[in-house]
Structures are given as structure tokens and as C-alpha cells.
Amino acid sequence: MADELSCDVLVVGAGPTGLMLANWLVKLGVRVIVVDGKDGPTRESRALVVQARSIEVYDQLGLADAVLEAAHRAEALAPGFGSRVFGRIPLGPLGGDLTPYPWIEVLEQSRNEQILYANLQALGGSVRWGESVTSLTGGADHVEAVVGDTTITARFCVGADGANSVVRRSRAIAFDGVTNPQTFYVIDATAVAGLVDDAINVRPGKADFLLGFPMRGRGNWRLIGLVRDEDADGKLAEEDAQARMRSDFAVTYAQSRWFATYKVHHRVAGKFRDGPFFLAGDAAHVHSPVGAQGMNTGLQDAHNLAFKLADVVHGRAGDAWLDRYEAERRPVAKTLVATTDRVFGFITSQKTSLSVLRRVVVPLLASIGVRALPRTAGGSRLFGYVSQIRIRYHLTPDAPPDPVVGRRLQWAGGNFEVLRSLQWQIHGYGGLTESDAPDLGLPVHMFGPAPQTNLLPGRLYLVRPDGFVAAQATPPEAAEVFRRAMPPQ
């Protein structure tokens, strides 16, 4: 006789996205079952970088210190072209006024998974490892999954099960996009020479490119680039990548701990929600390693979705509130895929015109950027985009862009600690007292003026539990504006 289990949310996939989602759901008091066909957390991985916004999410979860302790900090970008290096662009000055974490932390996917899995267990959660979904059906308000000899009934199901998602395929959701014709390598190498230390090295070339990410341990690097059959033996081997790396970029290494080849895809799911089914992470979007955005986007998908699911499960919001997940996160994925596709196409195209353009434009821009970016607003804007702290949600479709509403709460030096309460809350930044805030049963936090931000004195801000600003208003109009911005019952 088959076992039967029930839960509020079934999470399919226990990679970084699924584990992040499970952590948040358990922390928010939601009954969760997580299943994954693997035997345990990933041992080898391509995803490597944790951006500032993701560390802010980890901080809300109480794990920022654990992530930072495990990571290796990249303190600069080192642009180059071929074997030439143009210098360093320090990251601290670019993001120091924007976030408590103004660097790029190098921490491979496997370590992220280990940290999240350990925390999930500490919260009382678990993963059913080695158990794959063999059947998945659902109606308007429930999901039924067969996992081995167990039937699981859930109110909602989230597919966080990668690019070949069983959940996405079971719902016949399109996964439109392209696959690049080139093949890429990823190498974890030791005793690497020819790269700028403690910096992310970005090296386009005449026909190739090389990305170098510093890892823990002296001389240890993650190397990513194009691989071709250099010796014409019909195989894409490590020796092929090593030879081109040496000849085109003057980069050498002693030996590798891991070598793999793969194709790069640029795809976005046709929808992120289908009734009680949701997609997140690579199940919803895949793209090139340019910008090191993939894992981070998945982690933030999970963060966004968890609070909405918790609101509905606990009766604080109606089912329509869950539509906001797709409305907010799918445009982010579409923009990211389109951007990385364009950049990737520029640096990998074999067209003669683009090859010539690369040889002329890239060295010019890189040499200018090394000198100018640390001293200009453009450098901070670039950091904001790469670190994903400039993401904007269109909360009111017809409203003009707002520098605060629909965006992650700007850091004012001491206003992030209160976000750890995981509550809707009201903020003020100068010129007001708590008595100026409407009585909506929400915590009220008053801070000093924040002139380095767009948070204005005399205004009240409604901040969501995920740290995004839902609305702003003057005290007389705040009660009505804020009620409209909160989840509908």
C-alpha cells in the first residue's frame, strides 16, 4: 500500500533555488515537502558568484555571516583583452554607499547548497533525497504528485528542478529561446598564472573569451571560456582549452580539479504560474554565465515567492496575490536573458565585423573604465545592475518609473536590521515621528535623514517583508495609499 502525505507546498528540486525557498517557507510557518532525485547536495557546480542582493537575502535569513565566512572575496574587476590587462576597478568604492556588501563573493553552488541545507535542517525541515517525481497532476486548488511509493497532496507545487524541469514539462509550459552553437569549458584549476589576483578577470579576445574567478586557496581559480577541437582528434578535451588559454590569453595552470564542457542556453518559460504550479530558478530561465547572474536570480525568485505563498497559506491574502510573482519576476528574467544574450553574442561572435569591433572597442572602453568608473556615478550604477540591487517591479503598470516604489529599499546605513522581522512595516526618514504614521497595525520605524538615497524627509514608506518598497505617501494620505498597496484578501 502506498504512503500518503500532505503539505502546503511541494518543492521539486533541492538546488540553491529549491533550498532557499524551503528555508523561507519553513521559517514562515508553511508546511513543506522537498523532493530531489539526487543523492544529496551538489558536489560540483558551474554557478559560483553570490551578488550583493543575494547576501542581503541571506542576511534576512540569518546566514550572511556563514556565507561570507565560506566565500572568497573578489575585491575588484580586472578587464583585459587577450593577453593584455588594463588594471583593476575596485568594487568597494562603487558599491560602498549602496549596500553593506559592496563586493562580489565567490562561493560555488555546492557550498551555497550545503549552507542552505544545514540551515533547513536546523529549522526543522528536510529533503527527501533520491526521490524523483514520476507523476504530477493538479486541479484549481491542489496538486497530487507520485514520488516513488508515496503520493503527496499539496496546495501548491514549485518547480525548482532545473532546465529540464519535470514540473514545467508536465504543465506543457513553453521554454522559448536559443542555444548557442559554441561549446564552453569550465575548469577548477590550481597554480594559475597570468591573472590579476583577488579580482574577477574579464578577458574578451579576437575569437574567444576568458573569465577567471578567484577561489579559496592560493592560485586556485575557476576558468570559463570557449573550447574548440585544437588538435582535430574529434574530441573537446581539457588539453584543447588549455592550449588556447595559453596562446590567446597567456594564462597557464598546473592541474585541474574539475573539467567539464557545456552548451549555453538563453530561455525563459512562457509563464511562471499555472494555477497551483510555479516555476523558479533554472526551471523558469536559463542564460549565459556573463555577469554571474543565474544562481542569484533563482535565489531571489525563491525569496519573492516564499512570502507570497506564506501570505496565502496563512489567510492574509487571496489567491490573486500569487499572480504578483509572475508579474514581478518574469520581466526580470526576460531582461536578464535578453541582456546576457546580447553581451554574449558580442563577445563570442565569429563575424569579421564584430571581431574587428571587439579589437578596437573593448581595449578602449576597458582602459577608460579602469580610470573613470571608480570616480563617477556610472560606476555605482553599473555595480547596482550587476549586483541586482537596481531591480524594479512594476507594482502599478501604468505608473511612471519611481526611484523608490517597486524597488528594493535603499540602504541608509542602519535600516536593514529591522527587515529581519520579516513583516510589513512603515518607515520614515527625517522630519516625522511615529505619531505621523497611520494606525494599520504595522511596526513603524523612524530613521534620520538619508541624503545619499532617494528616501525623502516628510514621506512615509510602506516596506514589504521581502525588503521592497510597496508605496510612499505623505502622512495625510498614507492610510488610504498603504491599504491599497497591501495584499488583497
CSV table of C-alpha atoms in Angstrom, one decimal:
chain,number,residue,atom,x,y,z
A,1,MET,CA,0.0,0.0,0.0
A,2,ALA,CA,1.5,3.4,-1.0
A,3,ASP,CA,2.1,6.0,1.6
A,4,GLU,CA,0.2,9.3,1.5
A,5,LEU,CA,1.5,12.6,2.7
A,6,SER,CA,0.1,16.2,2.5
A,7,CYS,CA,1.6,19.6,2.8
A,8,ASP,CA,1.0,23.2,1.9
A,9,VAL,CA,3.8,23.5,-0.7
A,10,LEU,CA,5.6,20.7,-2.5
A,11,VAL,CA,9.1,21.9,-3.7
A,12,VAL,CA,10.5,19.8,-6.6
A,13,GLY,CA,14.3,20.3,-6.7
A,14,ALA,CA,16.8,20.9,-3.9
A,15,GLY,CA,19.4,23.1,-5.7
A,16,PRO,CA,20.1,26.6,-4.5
A,17,THR,CA,16.6,27.9,-5.5
A,18,GLY,CA,14.6,25.0,-4.0
A,19,LEU,CA,16.6,25.0,-0.8
A,20,MET,CA,16.3,28.8,-0.4
A,21,LEU,CA,12.6,28.5,-1.0
A,22,ALA,CA,12.2,25.7,1.5
A,23,ASN,CA,14.2,27.7,4.1
A,24,TRP,CA,11.9,30.7,3.8
A,25,LEU,CA,8.7,28.7,3.8
A,26,VAL,CA,9.7,26.7,6.9
A,27,LYS,CA,10.8,29.9,8.6
A,28,LEU,CA,7.4,31.5,7.7
A,29,GLY,CA,5.5,28.6,9.2
A,30,VAL,CA,4.5,26.8,6.0
A,31,ARG,CA,4.3,23.0,5.8
A,32,VAL,CA,6.8,22.0,3.1
A,33,ILE,CA,7.9,18.8,1.5
A,34,VAL,CA,11.1,18.9,-0.7
A,35,VAL,CA,12.0,16.1,-3.1
A,36,ASP,CA,15.0,15.7,-5.3
A,37,GLY,CA,16.2,12.8,-7.4
A,38,LYS,CA,19.9,13.4,-6.5
A,39,ASP,CA,21.5,11.6,-3.6
A,40,GLY,CA,22.4,14.8,-1.8
A,41,PRO,CA,23.6,18.4,-2.3
A,42,THR,CA,25.6,19.1,-5.4
A,43,ARG,CA,29.3,18.3,-5.3
A,44,GLU,CA,30.4,20.0,-8.5
A,45,SER,CA,28.8,23.1,-9.9
A,46,ARG,CA,29.1,25.9,-12.5
A,47,ALA,CA,27.4,28.7,-10.6
A,48,LEU,CA,29.9,30.5,-8.5
A,49,VAL,CA,29.2,34.1,-7.6
A,50,VAL,CA,27.0,35.5,-4.8
A,51,GLN,CA,26.0,39.1,-5.6
A,52,ALA,CA,25.2,41.8,-3.0
A,53,ARG,CA,21.4,41.5,-3.2
A,54,SER,CA,21.6,37.7,-2.6
A,55,ILE,CA,23.7,38.3,0.5
A,56,GLU,CA,21.1,40.8,1.7
A,57,VAL,CA,18.6,38.0,1.3
A,58,TYR,CA,20.9,35.6,3.2
A,59,ASP,CA,21.2,38.3,6.0
A,60,GLN,CA,17.4,38.3,6.4
A,61,LEU,CA,17.6,34.6,6.8
A,62,GLY,CA,20.4,34.9,9.4
A,63,LEU,CA,23.0,33.3,7.1
A,64,ALA,CA,25.1,36.2,5.8
A,65,ASP,CA,28.0,35.6,8.2
A,66,ALA,CA,28.1,31.9,7.2
A,67,VAL,CA,28.2,32.8,3.5
A,68,LEU,CA,30.8,35.5,3.9
A,69,GLU,CA,33.0,33.1,6.0
A,70,ALA,CA,32.8,30.4,3.4
A,71,ALA,CA,33.3,32.7,0.4
A,72,HIS,CA,36.4,34.2,-1.2
A,73,ARG,CA,36.0,37.9,-1.8
A,74,ALA,CA,36.7,39.4,-5.2
A,75,GLU,CA,37.6,43.0,-4.4
A,76,ALA,CA,37.9,44.2,-8.0
A,77,LEU,CA,37.2,43.7,-11.6
A,78,ALA,CA,40.2,43.3,-13.9
A,79,PRO,CA,39.3,44.0,-17.5
A,80,GLY,CA,41.6,43.0,-20.3
A,81,PHE,CA,41.8,41.9,-24.0
A,82,GLY,CA,43.6,38.8,-25.0
A,83,SER,CA,46.9,38.7,-23.0
A,84,ARG,CA,46.7,42.4,-22.1
A,85,VAL,CA,45.5,43.6,-18.7
A,86,PHE,CA,44.3,47.1,-18.2
A,87,GLY,CA,44.3,47.3,-14.4
A,88,ARG,CA,41.9,46.9,-11.5
A,89,ILE,CA,38.5,48.5,-10.9
A,90,PRO,CA,37.9,48.3,-7.1
A,91,LEU,CA,34.4,47.2,-6.2
A,92,GLY,CA,34.2,48.7,-2.7
A,93,PRO,CA,34.1,52.4,-3.9
A,94,LEU,CA,31.5,51.5,-6.5
A,95,GLY,CA,29.0,49.9,-4.1
A,96,GLY,CA,30.0,51.3,-0.7
A,97,ASP,CA,27.1,53.7,-0.4
A,98,LEU,CA,24.6,51.2,-1.9
A,99,THR,CA,24.8,48.0,0.2
A,100,PRO,CA,26.5,46.6,3.3
A,101,TYR,CA,28.1,44.1,0.9
A,102,PRO,CA,29.9,46.1,-1.8
A,103,TRP,CA,31.9,43.3,-3.3
A,104,ILE,CA,31.4,40.1,-5.3
A,105,GLU,CA,31.7,37.0,-3.2
A,106,VAL,CA,32.9,33.8,-4.9
A,107,LEU,CA,31.2,30.8,-3.4
A,108,GLU,CA,30.4,27.8,-5.6
A,109,GLN,CA,26.9,26.4,-5.9
A,110,SER,CA,27.7,23.3,-3.8
A,111,ARG,CA,28.7,25.4,-0.8
A,112,ASN,CA,25.6,27.5,-1.1
A,113,GLU,CA,23.6,24.3,-1.1
A,114,GLN,CA,25.4,22.9,1.9
A,115,ILE,CA,24.8,26.1,3.9
A,116,LEU,CA,21.1,26.2,3.0
A,117,TYR,CA,20.6,22.5,3.6
A,118,ALA,CA,22.2,22.7,7.1
A,119,ASN,CA,20.0,25.7,8.0
A,120,LEU,CA,16.9,24.0,6.7
A,121,GLN,CA,17.7,21.0,9.0
A,122,ALA,CA,18.2,23.5,11.9
A,123,LEU,CA,14.8,25.0,11.2
A,124,GLY,CA,13.2,21.5,11.4
A,125,GLY,CA,12.9,20.9,7.6
A,126,SER,CA,14.3,18.1,5.5
A,127,VAL,CA,14.8,16.9,1.9
A,128,ARG,CA,13.6,13.6,0.5
A,129,TRP,CA,16.8,12.8,-1.4
A,130,GLY,CA,16.9,10.2,-4.1
A,131,GLU,CA,13.2,10.5,-4.8
A,132,SER,CA,12.0,11.7,-8.2
A,133,VAL,CA,8.5,12.8,-9.2
A,134,THR,CA,7.1,10.2,-11.6
A,135,SER,CA,3.6,11.7,-11.9
A,136,LEU,CA,2.2,15.2,-11.4
A,137,THR,CA,-1.4,16.3,-11.7
A,138,GLY,CA,-3.4,19.1,-10.2
A,139,GLY,CA,-6.7,20.9,-10.2
A,140,ALA,CA,-7.5,24.6,-9.5
A,141,ASP,CA,-6.7,24.3,-5.8
A,142,HIS,CA,-4.5,21.3,-5.3
A,143,VAL,CA,-1.6,19.2,-6.6
A,144,GLU,CA,-1.0,15.5,-6.5
A,145,ALA,CA,2.4,14.0,-7.0
A,146,VAL,CA,3.6,10.4,-7.1
A,147,VAL,CA,7.2,10.2,-5.7
A,148,GLY,CA,8.4,6.6,-5.5
A,149,ASP,CA,5.8,4.7,-3.5
A,150,THR,CA,4.4,7.9,-1.9
A,151,THR,CA,1.6,10.1,-3.0
A,152,ILE,CA,1.9,13.7,-1.9
A,153,THR,CA,-1.0,16.0,-1.9
A,154,ALA,CA,-0.2,19.7,-1.7
A,155,ARG,CA,-2.0,23.0,-2.1
A,156,PHE,CA,0.8,24.4,-4.3
A,157,CYS,CA,3.8,23.0,-6.2
A,158,VAL,CA,7.0,24.8,-7.1
A,159,GLY,CA,9.3,23.5,-9.8
A,160,ALA,CA,12.8,24.4,-8.9
A,161,ASP,CA,14.1,21.4,-10.8
A,162,GLY,CA,16.4,22.9,-13.3
A,163,ALA,CA,16.4,23.5,-17.1
A,164,ASN,CA,14.9,20.1,-17.8
A,165,SER,CA,12.1,20.7,-15.2
A,166,VAL,CA,9.6,17.9,-14.8
A,167,VAL,CA,7.1,20.4,-13.4
A,168,ARG,CA,7.4,22.7,-16.4
A,169,ARG,CA,7.1,19.8,-18.9
A,170,SER,CA,4.2,18.3,-17.0
A,171,ARG,CA,2.3,21.6,-17.5
A,172,ALA,CA,3.4,21.9,-21.1
A,173,ILE,CA,4.8,25.3,-20.5
A,174,ALA,CA,6.9,26.7,-23.3
A,175,PHE,CA,10.6,27.3,-22.8
A,176,ASP,CA,11.4,29.6,-25.7
A,177,GLY,CA,14.8,30.8,-26.6
A,178,VAL,CA,18.0,29.7,-28.3
A,179,THR,CA,21.0,27.5,-27.7
A,180,ASN,CA,24.4,28.9,-28.6
A,181,PRO,CA,26.3,26.9,-31.2
A,182,GLN,CA,29.6,27.1,-29.3
A,183,THR,CA,30.8,24.8,-26.6
A,184,PHE,CA,32.2,26.1,-23.4
A,185,TYR,CA,34.5,24.8,-20.8
A,186,VAL,CA,34.6,25.2,-17.0
A,187,ILE,CA,37.8,24.4,-15.2
A,188,ASP,CA,38.7,24.5,-11.5
A,189,ALA,CA,42.4,24.9,-11.8
A,190,THR,CA,45.4,25.1,-9.4
A,191,ALA,CA,48.6,27.1,-9.5
A,192,VAL,CA,47.1,29.5,-12.1
A,193,ALA,CA,49.4,32.2,-13.5
A,194,GLY,CA,48.6,35.2,-15.7
A,195,LEU,CA,45.6,36.6,-13.9
A,196,VAL,CA,45.1,39.6,-11.6
A,197,ASP,CA,44.9,38.4,-8.0
A,198,ASP,CA,41.7,38.7,-6.0
A,199,ALA,CA,39.8,40.1,-8.9
A,200,ILE,CA,37.3,38.8,-11.4
A,201,ASN,CA,39.2,38.8,-14.7
A,202,VAL,CA,37.2,39.5,-17.8
A,203,ARG,CA,39.2,38.9,-21.0
A,204,PRO,CA,37.5,39.1,-24.4
A,205,GLY,CA,39.8,38.1,-27.2
A,206,LYS,CA,39.9,38.1,-31.0
A,207,ALA,CA,37.9,35.0,-31.3
A,208,ASP,CA,37.4,33.7,-27.7
A,209,PHE,CA,36.9,35.0,-24.2
A,210,LEU,CA,38.2,34.0,-20.8
A,211,LEU,CA,36.5,34.6,-17.4
A,212,GLY,CA,38.6,34.0,-14.3
A,213,PHE,CA,37.1,33.8,-10.8
A,214,PRO,CA,39.4,33.6,-7.7
A,215,MET,CA,38.6,30.8,-5.4
A,216,ARG,CA,39.8,29.9,-1.9
A,217,GLY,CA,43.4,28.8,-1.7
A,218,ARG,CA,46.4,30.5,-3.3
A,219,GLY,CA,46.4,30.1,-7.0
A,220,ASN,CA,43.0,28.4,-7.2
A,221,TRP,CA,40.7,29.7,-10.0
A,222,ARG,CA,37.5,28.9,-11.8
A,223,LEU,CA,38.1,29.4,-15.5
A,224,ILE,CA,35.4,29.7,-18.2
A,225,GLY,CA,35.8,30.1,-21.9
A,226,LEU,CA,35.2,28.7,-25.4
A,227,VAL,CA,36.6,25.3,-26.3
A,228,ARG,CA,37.5,24.1,-29.8
A,229,ASP,CA,39.0,20.9,-31.2
A,230,GLU,CA,42.5,22.3,-31.4
A,231,ASP,CA,44.2,19.0,-32.3
A,232,ALA,CA,41.5,17.8,-34.6
A,233,ASP,CA,41.1,14.5,-32.8
A,234,GLY,CA,37.3,14.8,-32.8
A,235,LYS,CA,37.2,15.4,-29.0
A,236,LEU,CA,36.7,18.5,-26.9
A,237,ALA,CA,39.3,17.8,-24.3
A,238,GLU,CA,40.9,19.8,-21.5
A,239,GLU,CA,44.1,20.0,-23.5
A,240,ASP,CA,42.3,21.9,-26.2
A,241,ALA,CA,41.1,24.5,-23.7
A,242,GLN,CA,44.5,24.7,-22.0
A,243,ALA,CA,46.3,25.3,-25.3
A,244,ARG,CA,44.1,28.1,-26.4
A,245,MET,CA,44.2,29.7,-23.0
A,246,ARG,CA,48.0,29.7,-23.1
A,247,SER,CA,48.3,31.0,-26.7
A,248,ASP,CA,45.5,33.6,-26.6
A,249,PHE,CA,45.5,34.8,-23.0
A,250,ALA,CA,48.9,33.9,-21.6
A,251,VAL,CA,47.2,32.1,-18.8
A,252,THR,CA,48.6,28.8,-17.5
A,253,TYR,CA,47.9,26.4,-14.7
A,254,ALA,CA,49.4,23.3,-13.2
A,255,GLN,CA,46.5,20.9,-13.0
A,256,SER,CA,42.7,20.9,-12.7
A,257,ARG,CA,40.4,19.5,-10.0
A,258,TRP,CA,37.4,19.6,-12.4
A,259,PHE,CA,36.9,20.0,-16.1
A,260,ALA,CA,33.5,20.0,-18.0
A,261,THR,CA,32.1,21.2,-21.2
A,262,TYR,CA,28.6,22.5,-21.8
A,263,LYS,CA,26.3,24.5,-24.1
A,264,VAL,CA,24.8,27.9,-23.1
A,265,HIS,CA,21.1,28.4,-23.4
A,266,HIS,CA,19.1,31.6,-23.3
A,267,ARG,CA,15.5,30.7,-22.5
A,268,VAL,CA,12.5,32.0,-20.5
A,269,ALA,CA,9.4,30.0,-19.5
A,270,GLY,CA,6.2,31.1,-21.2
A,271,LYS,CA,4.7,31.6,-17.7
A,272,PHE,CA,5.9,31.3,-14.1
A,273,ARG,CA,2.5,30.4,-12.8
A,274,ASP,CA,-0.1,27.8,-13.9
A,275,GLY,CA,-2.8,27.6,-11.3
A,276,PRO,CA,-1.2,26.0,-8.2
A,277,PHE,CA,2.1,25.3,-10.1
A,278,PHE,CA,5.0,27.7,-10.1
A,279,LEU,CA,8.4,27.8,-11.7
A,280,ALA,CA,11.6,29.3,-10.2
A,281,GLY,CA,15.3,29.3,-10.9
A,282,ASP,CA,16.6,27.4,-13.9
A,283,ALA,CA,13.2,25.8,-14.4
A,284,ALA,CA,12.0,29.3,-15.3
A,285,HIS,CA,15.0,30.9,-17.0
A,286,VAL,CA,18.5,30.0,-18.2
A,287,HIS,CA,21.2,32.2,-19.7
A,288,SER,CA,24.9,32.6,-20.2
A,289,PRO,CA,27.5,33.0,-17.4
A,290,VAL,CA,28.1,36.6,-18.4
A,291,GLY,CA,27.5,38.8,-15.4
A,292,ALA,CA,27.3,35.8,-13.0
A,293,GLN,CA,23.6,36.3,-12.5
A,294,GLY,CA,22.0,32.9,-12.8
A,295,MET,CA,22.1,31.4,-9.3
A,296,ASN,CA,21.4,34.8,-7.8
A,297,THR,CA,18.2,35.3,-9.9
A,298,GLY,CA,17.0,31.9,-8.7
A,299,LEU,CA,17.7,32.7,-5.1
A,300,GLN,CA,15.7,35.9,-5.4
A,301,ASP,CA,12.9,34.1,-7.2
A,302,ALA,CA,12.6,31.9,-4.1
A,303,HIS,CA,12.7,34.9,-1.7
A,304,ASN,CA,10.0,36.7,-3.6
A,305,LEU,CA,7.7,33.7,-4.0
A,306,ALA,CA,8.0,32.4,-0.4
A,307,PHE,CA,6.4,35.5,1.2
A,308,LYS,CA,3.5,35.4,-1.2
A,309,LEU,CA,2.9,31.7,-0.6
A,310,ALA,CA,3.0,32.3,3.1
A,311,ASP,CA,0.5,35.2,2.9
A,312,VAL,CA,-2.0,33.0,1.0
A,313,VAL,CA,-1.4,29.8,3.1
A,314,HIS,CA,-1.9,31.8,6.4
A,315,GLY,CA,-5.0,33.6,5.0
A,316,ARG,CA,-3.5,37.0,4.9
A,317,ALA,CA,-4.1,37.3,1.2
A,318,GLY,CA,-6.3,35.9,-1.5
A,319,ASP,CA,-5.2,33.7,-4.4
A,320,ALA,CA,-4.8,36.6,-6.8
A,321,TRP,CA,-1.9,37.8,-4.7
A,322,LEU,CA,0.2,35.0,-6.1
A,323,ASP,CA,-0.2,36.4,-9.6
A,324,ARG,CA,2.3,39.1,-8.5
A,325,TYR,CA,5.1,36.6,-8.5
A,326,GLU,CA,5.0,36.2,-12.3
A,327,ALA,CA,4.3,39.9,-12.8
A,328,GLU,CA,7.4,40.8,-10.8
A,329,ARG,CA,9.9,38.1,-11.6
A,330,ARG,CA,9.3,37.2,-15.2
A,331,PRO,CA,10.2,40.7,-16.5
A,332,VAL,CA,13.4,40.4,-14.5
A,333,ALA,CA,14.2,37.1,-16.2
A,334,LYS,CA,13.3,38.4,-19.7
A,335,THR,CA,15.5,41.5,-19.3
A,336,LEU,CA,18.4,39.4,-17.9
A,337,VAL,CA,18.2,36.8,-20.7
A,338,ALA,CA,18.0,39.5,-23.4
A,339,THR,CA,20.9,41.4,-21.9
A,340,THR,CA,23.2,38.5,-21.4
A,341,ASP,CA,22.3,37.2,-24.8
A,342,ARG,CA,23.4,40.5,-26.5
A,343,VAL,CA,26.6,40.7,-24.5
A,344,PHE,CA,27.4,37.1,-25.0
A,345,GLY,CA,26.7,37.4,-28.8
A,346,PHE,CA,29.1,40.4,-29.0
A,347,ILE,CA,32.0,38.7,-27.2
A,348,THR,CA,31.6,35.3,-29.0
A,349,SER,CA,30.5,36.1,-32.5
A,350,GLN,CA,32.9,34.9,-35.2
A,351,LYS,CA,31.7,37.6,-37.7
A,352,THR,CA,34.6,39.6,-39.1
A,353,SER,CA,32.9,42.9,-38.4
A,354,LEU,CA,32.2,42.1,-34.8
A,355,SER,CA,35.7,40.7,-34.3
A,356,VAL,CA,37.3,43.9,-35.6
A,357,LEU,CA,34.9,45.9,-33.4
A,358,ARG,CA,36.0,43.9,-30.4
A,359,ARG,CA,39.6,44.5,-31.1
A,360,VAL,CA,39.0,48.3,-31.3
A,361,VAL,CA,36.2,49.0,-28.8
A,362,VAL,CA,37.0,46.6,-25.9
A,363,PRO,CA,40.5,47.8,-25.2
A,364,LEU,CA,39.4,51.4,-25.5
A,365,LEU,CA,36.4,51.0,-23.1
A,366,ALA,CA,38.4,48.9,-20.7
A,367,SER,CA,41.3,51.4,-20.4
A,368,ILE,CA,38.8,54.3,-19.9
A,369,GLY,CA,36.7,52.3,-17.4
A,370,VAL,CA,39.7,51.5,-15.1
A,371,ARG,CA,40.4,55.2,-14.8
A,372,ALA,CA,36.8,56.6,-14.8
A,373,LEU,CA,34.4,54.2,-13.2
A,374,PRO,CA,35.7,54.4,-9.6
A,375,ARG,CA,35.2,58.2,-9.7
A,376,THR,CA,31.9,58.5,-11.5
A,377,ALA,CA,28.2,57.8,-10.8
A,378,GLY,CA,28.3,55.4,-13.8
A,379,GLY,CA,30.4,53.1,-11.8
A,380,SER,CA,27.9,52.9,-9.0
A,381,ARG,CA,25.1,52.4,-11.5
A,382,LEU,CA,27.0,49.5,-13.1
A,383,PHE,CA,27.6,47.9,-9.7
A,384,GLY,CA,23.9,48.3,-8.9
A,385,TYR,CA,22.8,46.4,-12.1
A,386,VAL,CA,25.4,43.6,-11.7
A,387,SER,CA,24.7,43.2,-8.0
A,388,GLN,CA,20.9,43.1,-8.7
A,389,ILE,CA,20.1,45.9,-6.2
A,390,ARG,CA,18.6,48.0,-9.0
A,391,ILE,CA,15.8,45.6,-9.9
A,392,ARG,CA,12.4,47.2,-10.3
A,393,TYR,CA,9.0,45.7,-10.0
A,394,HIS,CA,6.1,47.3,-11.9
A,395,LEU,CA,3.7,47.4,-9.0
A,396,THR,CA,1.3,49.7,-10.8
A,397,PRO,CA,1.5,49.0,-14.6
A,398,ASP,CA,0.6,52.5,-15.8
A,399,ALA,CA,2.5,54.5,-13.2
A,400,PRO,CA,5.7,56.3,-14.3
A,401,PRO,CA,9.0,54.9,-13.0
A,402,ASP,CA,9.6,55.8,-9.4
A,403,PRO,CA,13.1,56.0,-7.8
A,404,VAL,CA,11.8,54.2,-4.6
A,405,VAL,CA,8.5,52.4,-5.1
A,406,GLY,CA,8.8,48.9,-6.6
A,407,ARG,CA,12.5,48.8,-5.8
A,408,ARG,CA,14.5,47.2,-3.1
A,409,LEU,CA,14.6,49.5,0.0
A,410,GLN,CA,17.7,51.7,-0.4
A,411,TRP,CA,20.3,51.2,2.3
A,412,ALA,CA,20.7,54.1,4.6
A,413,GLY,CA,23.4,52.7,6.9
A,414,GLY,CA,21.2,51.2,9.6
A,415,ASN,CA,17.8,50.5,8.2
A,416,PHE,CA,18.3,46.9,7.1
A,417,GLU,CA,18.3,45.3,10.6
A,418,VAL,CA,14.5,45.9,11.0
A,419,LEU,CA,13.9,43.8,7.8
A,420,ARG,CA,14.9,40.7,9.8
A,421,SER,CA,11.5,40.9,11.5
A,422,LEU,CA,10.0,39.7,8.1
A,423,GLN,CA,7.0,41.9,8.5
A,424,TRP,CA,5.2,44.6,6.5
A,425,GLN,CA,6.4,47.9,8.1
A,426,ILE,CA,6.3,51.6,7.8
A,427,HIS,CA,9.5,53.7,7.5
A,428,GLY,CA,10.2,57.4,7.8
A,429,TYR,CA,13.5,59.2,7.0
A,430,GLY,CA,13.6,62.6,8.8
A,431,GLY,CA,11.0,65.2,9.6
A,432,LEU,CA,8.5,62.8,11.1
A,433,THR,CA,7.7,60.9,14.3
A,434,GLU,CA,5.9,57.6,14.8
A,435,SER,CA,2.6,59.5,15.5
A,436,ASP,CA,2.6,60.7,11.9
A,437,ALA,CA,2.2,57.1,10.6
A,438,PRO,CA,-1.3,55.7,10.1
A,439,ASP,CA,-2.5,53.0,12.5
A,440,LEU,CA,-2.6,50.0,10.3
A,441,GLY,CA,-1.3,47.5,12.9
A,442,LEU,CA,2.2,47.6,11.4
A,443,PRO,CA,5.6,48.3,13.0
A,444,VAL,CA,6.8,51.8,12.5
A,445,HIS,CA,10.5,52.7,12.2
A,446,MET,CA,11.8,56.2,12.1
A,447,PHE,CA,15.3,56.9,10.9
A,448,GLY,CA,17.4,60.1,10.4
A,449,PRO,CA,17.6,61.8,7.1
A,450,ALA,CA,19.2,59.7,4.3
A,451,PRO,CA,20.5,62.3,1.8
A,452,GLN,CA,22.6,59.7,-0.1
A,453,THR,CA,19.4,58.0,-1.1
A,454,ASN,CA,16.0,58.9,-2.7
A,455,LEU,CA,14.2,58.4,0.7
A,456,LEU,CA,12.8,61.9,1.3
A,457,PRO,CA,12.2,63.6,4.7
A,458,GLY,CA,8.5,64.1,5.4
A,459,ARG,CA,7.4,61.0,3.4
A,460,LEU,CA,6.3,57.6,4.8
A,461,TYR,CA,7.3,54.4,3.0
A,462,LEU,CA,5.5,51.0,3.1
A,463,VAL,CA,8.1,48.2,3.1
A,464,ARG,CA,7.2,44.6,2.2
A,465,PRO,CA,8.7,41.7,4.2
A,466,ASP,CA,11.0,41.0,1.3
A,467,GLY,CA,12.5,44.4,1.5
A,468,PHE,CA,10.8,46.0,-1.5
A,469,VAL,CA,9.0,49.3,-1.1
A,470,ALA,CA,5.3,48.9,-1.9
A,471,ALA,CA,4.2,52.5,-1.6
A,472,GLN,CA,5.1,56.0,-0.5
A,473,ALA,CA,2.8,58.8,0.7
A,474,THR,CA,2.6,61.9,2.9
A,475,PRO,CA,1.1,61.4,6.3
A,476,PRO,CA,-2.4,62.6,5.5
A,477,GLU,CA,-2.8,60.2,2.5
A,478,ALA,CA,-0.7,57.3,3.9
A,479,ALA,CA,-3.6,55.2,5.3
A,480,GLU,CA,-5.5,55.1,2.0
A,481,VAL,CA,-2.4,54.6,-0.2
A,482,PHE,CA,-0.9,51.9,2.0
A,483,ARG,CA,-4.1,49.9,2.3
A,484,ARG,CA,-4.4,49.8,-1.5
A,485,ALA,CA,-0.8,48.5,-1.7
A,486,MET,CA,-1.1,45.7,0.7
A,487,PRO,CA,-2.2,42.1,-0.2
A,488,PRO,CA,-5.9,41.9,-1.2
A,489,GLN,CA,-7.9,39.5,1.0
